[in-house]
mmCIF file of the C-alpha atoms, coordinates in Angstrom:
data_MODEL
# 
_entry.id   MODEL 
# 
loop_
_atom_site.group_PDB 
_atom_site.id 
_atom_site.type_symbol 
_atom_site.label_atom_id 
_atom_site.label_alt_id 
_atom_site.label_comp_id 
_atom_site.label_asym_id 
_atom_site.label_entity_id 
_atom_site.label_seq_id 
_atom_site.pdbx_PDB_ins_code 
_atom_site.Cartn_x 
_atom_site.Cartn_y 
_atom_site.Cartn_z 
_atom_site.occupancy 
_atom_site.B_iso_or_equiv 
_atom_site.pdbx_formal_charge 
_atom_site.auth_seq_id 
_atom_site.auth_comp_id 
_atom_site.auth_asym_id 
_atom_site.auth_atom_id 
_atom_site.pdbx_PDB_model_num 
ATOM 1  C CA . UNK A 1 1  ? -12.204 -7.579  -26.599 1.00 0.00 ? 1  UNK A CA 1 
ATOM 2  C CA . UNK A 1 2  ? -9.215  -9.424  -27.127 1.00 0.00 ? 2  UNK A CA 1 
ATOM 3  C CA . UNK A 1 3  ? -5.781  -6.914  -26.764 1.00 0.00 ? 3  UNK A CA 1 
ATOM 4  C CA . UNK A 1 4  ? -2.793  -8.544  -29.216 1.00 0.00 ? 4  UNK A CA 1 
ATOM 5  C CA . UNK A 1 5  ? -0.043  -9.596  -28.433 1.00 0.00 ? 5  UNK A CA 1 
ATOM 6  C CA . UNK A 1 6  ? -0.214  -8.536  -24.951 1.00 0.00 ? 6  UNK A CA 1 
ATOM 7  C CA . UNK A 1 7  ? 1.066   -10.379 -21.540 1.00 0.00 ? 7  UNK A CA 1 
ATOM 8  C CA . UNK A 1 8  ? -1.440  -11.060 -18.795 1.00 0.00 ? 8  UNK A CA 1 
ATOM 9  C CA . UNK A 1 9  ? 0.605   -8.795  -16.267 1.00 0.00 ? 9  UNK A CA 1 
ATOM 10 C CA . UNK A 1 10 ? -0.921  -10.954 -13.432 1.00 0.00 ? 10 UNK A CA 1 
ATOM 11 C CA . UNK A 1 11 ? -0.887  -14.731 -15.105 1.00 0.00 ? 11 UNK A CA 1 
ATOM 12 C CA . UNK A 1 12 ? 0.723   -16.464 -16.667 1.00 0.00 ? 12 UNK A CA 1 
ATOM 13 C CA . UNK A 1 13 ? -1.508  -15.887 -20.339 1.00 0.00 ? 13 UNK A CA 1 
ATOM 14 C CA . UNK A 1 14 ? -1.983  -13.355 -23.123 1.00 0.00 ? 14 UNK A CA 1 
ATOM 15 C CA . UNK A 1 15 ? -4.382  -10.647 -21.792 1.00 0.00 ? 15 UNK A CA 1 
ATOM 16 C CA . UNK A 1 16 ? -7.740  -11.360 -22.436 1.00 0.00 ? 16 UNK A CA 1 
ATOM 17 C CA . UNK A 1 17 ? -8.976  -7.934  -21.574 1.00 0.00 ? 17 UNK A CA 1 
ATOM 18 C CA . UNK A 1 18 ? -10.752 -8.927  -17.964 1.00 0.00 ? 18 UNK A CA 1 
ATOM 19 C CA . UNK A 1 19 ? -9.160  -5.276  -16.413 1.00 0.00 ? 19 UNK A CA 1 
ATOM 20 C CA . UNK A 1 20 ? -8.259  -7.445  -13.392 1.00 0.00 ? 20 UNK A CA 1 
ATOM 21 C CA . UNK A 1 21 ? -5.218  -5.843  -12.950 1.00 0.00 ? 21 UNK A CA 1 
ATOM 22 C CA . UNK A 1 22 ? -6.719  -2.414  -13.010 1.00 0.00 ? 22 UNK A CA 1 
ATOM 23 C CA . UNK A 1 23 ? -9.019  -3.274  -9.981  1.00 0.00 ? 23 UNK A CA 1 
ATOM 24 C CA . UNK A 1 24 ? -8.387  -1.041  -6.908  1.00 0.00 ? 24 UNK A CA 1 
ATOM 25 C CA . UNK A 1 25 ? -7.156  -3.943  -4.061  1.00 0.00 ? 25 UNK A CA 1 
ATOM 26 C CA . UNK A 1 26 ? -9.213  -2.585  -1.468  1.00 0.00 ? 26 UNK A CA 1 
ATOM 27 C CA . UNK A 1 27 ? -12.323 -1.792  -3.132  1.00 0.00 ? 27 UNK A CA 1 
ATOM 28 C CA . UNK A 1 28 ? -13.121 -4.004  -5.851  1.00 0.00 ? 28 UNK A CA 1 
ATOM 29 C CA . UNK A 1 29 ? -16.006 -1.864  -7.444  1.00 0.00 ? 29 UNK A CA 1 
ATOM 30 C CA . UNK A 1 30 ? -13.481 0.806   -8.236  1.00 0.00 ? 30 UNK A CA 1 
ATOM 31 C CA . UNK A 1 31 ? -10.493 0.995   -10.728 1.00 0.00 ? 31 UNK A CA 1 
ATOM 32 C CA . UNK A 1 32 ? -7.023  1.968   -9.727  1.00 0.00 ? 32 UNK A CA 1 
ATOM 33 C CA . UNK A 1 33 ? -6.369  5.480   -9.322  1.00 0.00 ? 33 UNK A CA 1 
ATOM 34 C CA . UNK A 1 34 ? -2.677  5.079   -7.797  1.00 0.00 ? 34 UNK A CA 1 
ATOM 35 C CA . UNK A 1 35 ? -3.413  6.711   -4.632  1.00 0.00 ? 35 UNK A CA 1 
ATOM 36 C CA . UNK A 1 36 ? -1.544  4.535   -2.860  1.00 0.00 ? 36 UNK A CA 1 
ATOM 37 C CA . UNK A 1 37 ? -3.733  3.576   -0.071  1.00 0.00 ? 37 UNK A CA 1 
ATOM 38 C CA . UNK A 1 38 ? -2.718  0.134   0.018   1.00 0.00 ? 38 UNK A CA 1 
ATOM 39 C CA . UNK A 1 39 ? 1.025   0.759   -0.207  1.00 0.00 ? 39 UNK A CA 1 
ATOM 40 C CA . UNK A 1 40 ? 2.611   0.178   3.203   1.00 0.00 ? 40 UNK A CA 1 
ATOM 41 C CA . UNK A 1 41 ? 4.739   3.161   3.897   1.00 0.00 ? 41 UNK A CA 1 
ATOM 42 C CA . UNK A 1 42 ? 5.718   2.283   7.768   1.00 0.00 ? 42 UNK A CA 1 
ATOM 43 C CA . UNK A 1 43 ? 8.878   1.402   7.053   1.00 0.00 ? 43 UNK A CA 1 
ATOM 44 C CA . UNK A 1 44 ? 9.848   4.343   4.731   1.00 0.00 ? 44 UNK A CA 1 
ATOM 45 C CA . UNK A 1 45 ? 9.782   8.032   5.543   1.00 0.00 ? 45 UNK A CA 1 
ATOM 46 C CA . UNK A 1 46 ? 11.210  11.188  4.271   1.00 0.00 ? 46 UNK A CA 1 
ATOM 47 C CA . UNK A 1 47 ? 11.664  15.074  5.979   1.00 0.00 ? 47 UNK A CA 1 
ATOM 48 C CA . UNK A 1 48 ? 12.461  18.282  4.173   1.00 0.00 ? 48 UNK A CA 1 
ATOM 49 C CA . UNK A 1 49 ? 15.737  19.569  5.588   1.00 0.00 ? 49 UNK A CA 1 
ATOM 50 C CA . UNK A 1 50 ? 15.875  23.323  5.532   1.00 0.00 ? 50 UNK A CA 1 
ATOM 51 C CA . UNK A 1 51 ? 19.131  23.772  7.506   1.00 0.00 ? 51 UNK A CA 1 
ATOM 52 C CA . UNK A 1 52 ? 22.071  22.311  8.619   1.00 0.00 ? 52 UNK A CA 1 
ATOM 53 C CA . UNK A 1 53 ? 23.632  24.221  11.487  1.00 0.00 ? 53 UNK A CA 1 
ATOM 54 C CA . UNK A 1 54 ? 27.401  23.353  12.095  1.00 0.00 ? 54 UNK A CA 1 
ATOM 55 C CA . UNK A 1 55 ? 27.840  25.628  15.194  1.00 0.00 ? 55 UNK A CA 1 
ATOM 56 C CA . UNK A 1 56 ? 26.093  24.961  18.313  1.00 0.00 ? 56 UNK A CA 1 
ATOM 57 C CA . UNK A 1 57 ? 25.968  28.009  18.512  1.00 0.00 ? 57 UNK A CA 1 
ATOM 58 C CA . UNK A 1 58 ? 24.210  29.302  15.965  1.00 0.00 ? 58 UNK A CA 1 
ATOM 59 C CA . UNK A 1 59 ? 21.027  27.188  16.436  1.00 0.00 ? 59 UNK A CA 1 
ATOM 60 C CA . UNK A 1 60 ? 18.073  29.597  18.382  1.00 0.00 ? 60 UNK A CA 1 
ATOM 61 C CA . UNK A 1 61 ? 15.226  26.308  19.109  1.00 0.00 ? 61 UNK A CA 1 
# 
């Protein structure tokens, strides 16, 4: 099955329906699921703040 007018989103070529590009990268028997397992995240992080104390004083840790 041919898809029209679509771009190969991996090559340079119209798509030619293969479903390469929905292949999970680290297991090739399963499609994508965007869980993000092979996403490096070591360089990125996030925390919830849930106070900002502007007294010394007020801060009990």
């Amino acid at each position: 099955m041919k898809p029209n007018g679509q771009k190969c989103v991996l090559y340079e070529r119209d798509c030619i329906g293969c479903l390469e590009c929905e292949t999970c990268d680290l297991d090739p028997n399963k499609v994508c699921d965007n869980c993000g397992k092979c996403i490096d995240f070591d360089d990125v992080a996030s925390i919830k703040i849930d106070k900002i104390y502007t007294n010394p004083d007020d801060y009990q840790g």
